[in-house]
XYZ file of C-alpha atoms in Angstrom:
209
model
C 119.972 99.605 132.813
C 117.715 102.064 130.411
C 115.107 104.209 132.028
C 111.869 103.913 131.083
C 111.551 106.524 129.254
C 114.089 105.411 127.018
C 112.197 101.898 126.501
C 109.247 103.885 125.774
C 110.691 105.865 122.700
C 112.398 102.763 121.549
C 108.986 100.553 121.209
C 107.371 104.064 119.630
C 110.157 104.545 117.633
C 110.326 100.784 116.757
C 106.569 100.924 115.563
C 106.584 103.874 113.849
C 109.792 101.574 111.242
C 107.140 98.878 111.255
C 104.385 101.236 110.192
C 106.762 102.721 107.502
C 106.595 99.703 104.827
C 102.756 99.595 105.766
C 101.501 103.873 104.651
C 99.014 101.858 102.162
C 96.620 100.176 104.291
C 98.551 100.245 108.191
C 99.020 97.104 111.224
C 96.338 96.650 113.633
C 98.257 96.606 116.971
C 97.314 92.405 116.972
C 99.709 92.813 113.846
C 102.166 95.632 114.769
C 103.150 94.450 118.936
C 104.827 91.016 117.115
C 106.490 92.547 114.655
C 108.204 95.326 116.872
C 108.998 93.017 119.198
C 110.883 90.604 116.269
C 112.762 93.950 115.534
C 113.532 94.961 119.557
C 113.712 91.756 121.280
C 115.396 93.514 124.004
C 112.308 95.082 124.486
C 110.564 93.672 126.945
C 113.331 92.233 129.044
C 114.508 95.698 129.326
C 111.455 95.997 130.380
C 110.798 93.672 132.991
C 113.994 94.666 134.626
C 112.419 97.716 136.006
C 110.493 95.919 138.063
C 107.925 97.619 139.862
C 109.641 100.855 139.119
C 106.736 100.895 135.875
C 103.154 99.777 136.261
C 102.437 98.270 133.344
C 103.543 95.940 130.516
C 105.565 97.307 127.290
C 103.093 96.799 125.330
C 100.081 99.103 126.904
C 102.681 102.115 128.016
C 102.924 101.477 124.073
C 99.843 102.486 123.249
C 99.948 104.774 125.293
C 102.738 106.492 124.558
C 101.563 107.047 121.535
C 99.429 109.559 121.900
C 102.459 111.847 122.142
C 103.038 110.704 118.136
C 98.936 111.400 116.947
C 99.902 114.710 118.250
C 102.419 115.816 116.387
C 100.835 114.188 113.169
C 102.960 111.597 112.765
C 99.968 108.776 112.840
C 96.460 107.862 113.196
C 94.817 104.580 114.822
C 91.719 104.343 113.707
C 89.514 100.626 114.447
C 93.072 99.812 116.839
C 94.629 100.237 112.851
C 97.943 102.495 113.336
C 99.889 103.957 109.774
C 102.171 106.169 109.646
C 101.360 109.956 108.054
C 104.204 111.746 105.472
C 105.411 113.470 108.825
C 105.599 110.419 110.525
C 107.970 109.019 107.921
C 109.537 112.585 107.875
C 109.824 112.180 111.442
C 111.493 108.613 111.215
C 114.827 110.181 108.616
C 115.131 113.149 110.637
C 115.128 111.836 113.784
C 117.188 108.323 114.104
C 117.351 108.590 117.652
C 114.816 106.947 119.204
C 115.291 108.970 122.550
C 115.199 112.104 119.944
C 112.231 110.521 118.042
C 109.951 110.317 120.599
C 111.650 113.673 122.442
C 110.495 115.528 119.205
C 106.773 113.789 119.684
C 106.263 114.914 123.222
C 107.413 119.023 122.085
C 105.149 118.941 120.018
C 102.276 116.663 121.794
C 102.771 118.923 125.063
C 102.685 122.276 122.757
C 98.961 120.357 121.383
C 98.229 119.694 125.353
C 99.033 124.068 125.229
C 96.435 125.247 122.732
C 94.036 121.893 122.912
C 90.550 123.663 123.532
C 91.533 125.495 119.734
C 93.018 122.817 118.215
C 90.015 120.770 119.256
C 87.872 123.391 118.234
C 89.121 123.787 114.599
C 88.930 119.760 113.906
C 85.667 119.962 115.080
C 84.280 122.620 112.531
C 86.463 120.742 110.427
C 84.400 117.273 110.769
C 81.544 118.655 110.112
C 82.219 120.170 107.040
C 81.576 118.559 103.346
C 84.562 118.539 101.164
C 83.078 120.403 98.479
C 85.461 123.916 99.198
C 89.145 124.560 100.097
C 90.508 126.854 102.355
C 94.131 127.617 103.503
C 95.648 126.285 106.690
C 96.503 128.958 107.627
C 92.546 130.999 107.960
C 91.508 128.493 109.977
C 94.447 128.776 112.023
C 94.077 132.136 112.518
C 90.776 132.165 113.302
C 91.742 130.443 116.497
C 94.224 131.491 116.955
C 96.841 128.413 116.579
C 100.258 128.345 114.600
C 99.854 126.836 111.855
C 101.903 124.735 111.394
C 100.792 122.816 114.352
C 97.661 123.045 113.507
C 97.892 120.802 109.994
C 100.583 118.147 111.823
C 97.483 117.599 114.210
C 94.721 117.506 112.025
C 96.859 115.102 110.177
C 97.002 112.319 113.324
C 93.136 112.537 114.023
C 91.087 109.737 113.021
C 89.908 110.078 109.502
C 86.617 110.113 108.674
C 83.836 107.006 109.177
C 83.694 105.625 105.697
C 86.983 106.829 104.636
C 90.815 105.852 104.453
C 91.930 109.425 105.330
C 92.967 111.743 107.711
C 90.821 114.920 107.759
C 93.914 116.701 105.948
C 94.336 116.477 102.114
C 97.121 118.525 101.517
C 99.227 120.133 104.298
C 97.317 123.907 103.423
C 94.246 123.165 102.178
C 91.598 121.513 104.618
C 87.713 120.921 103.231
C 85.483 123.345 103.661
C 82.412 125.272 103.496
C 80.887 128.698 102.606
C 77.809 128.625 100.960
C 76.042 129.557 103.721
C 76.366 131.535 106.790
C 78.078 129.342 110.417
C 79.384 131.806 113.246
C 82.498 129.441 114.082
C 83.303 129.648 118.152
C 84.832 132.157 117.976
C 81.414 134.726 116.329
C 83.161 135.200 112.843
C 81.650 133.439 110.146
C 83.400 130.785 107.628
C 82.811 132.857 104.614
C 84.601 135.284 106.155
C 87.760 133.131 104.927
C 89.342 132.387 101.481
C 87.879 129.898 100.105
C 87.873 128.060 96.310
C 85.723 125.293 95.205
C 89.358 124.163 93.429
C 90.527 121.409 94.926
C 94.299 120.681 96.539
C 96.829 119.445 93.215
C 96.255 115.843 93.051
C 100.797 115.350 93.128
C 100.768 117.463 96.635
C 101.880 114.996 99.108
C 100.494 114.546 102.447
C 102.395 116.431 105.156
C 104.442 118.496 102.459
């Protein structure tokens, strides 16, 4: 009998696989859910067979465990719509086994959780700034002493800004930022101390590459 972890892994990776066919607009969870079960009809049966060892149904469990994917930068969820990111598409190709896929997402989630205060501070600062300037992910990561790759991934998994369909990260090495006036960061440094430019990222730079 498959374990709860193995069934969760199947559900999460199957969700990502379905979303790979809907990269432009994503899917509301109410539309995503039946497509997952159609692709893997045994999910609900295997989950229910676990009996009292689980305390929620498979769909609620999926909604909870998918948080691993958002913190890994593989998935965004906004207005109840789920979208796979460029990193999520890449992860599907790299981790064909559901358990390996889910485990890697969990490792990345644990890394985010360990440095959550710093990741959230960087994301908060970014969310307060307009899109008229650009600064490297490395500079922003150095400001909060976090890994730039992990920061880039974390930002990809955050919900898009209000009124947009984009995540806060528009390219792997560039982020929207403003340096026209001094603005101390929580770390005490002025954002203007970071190297920035008015030149936007190349239009051909794929998100998450």
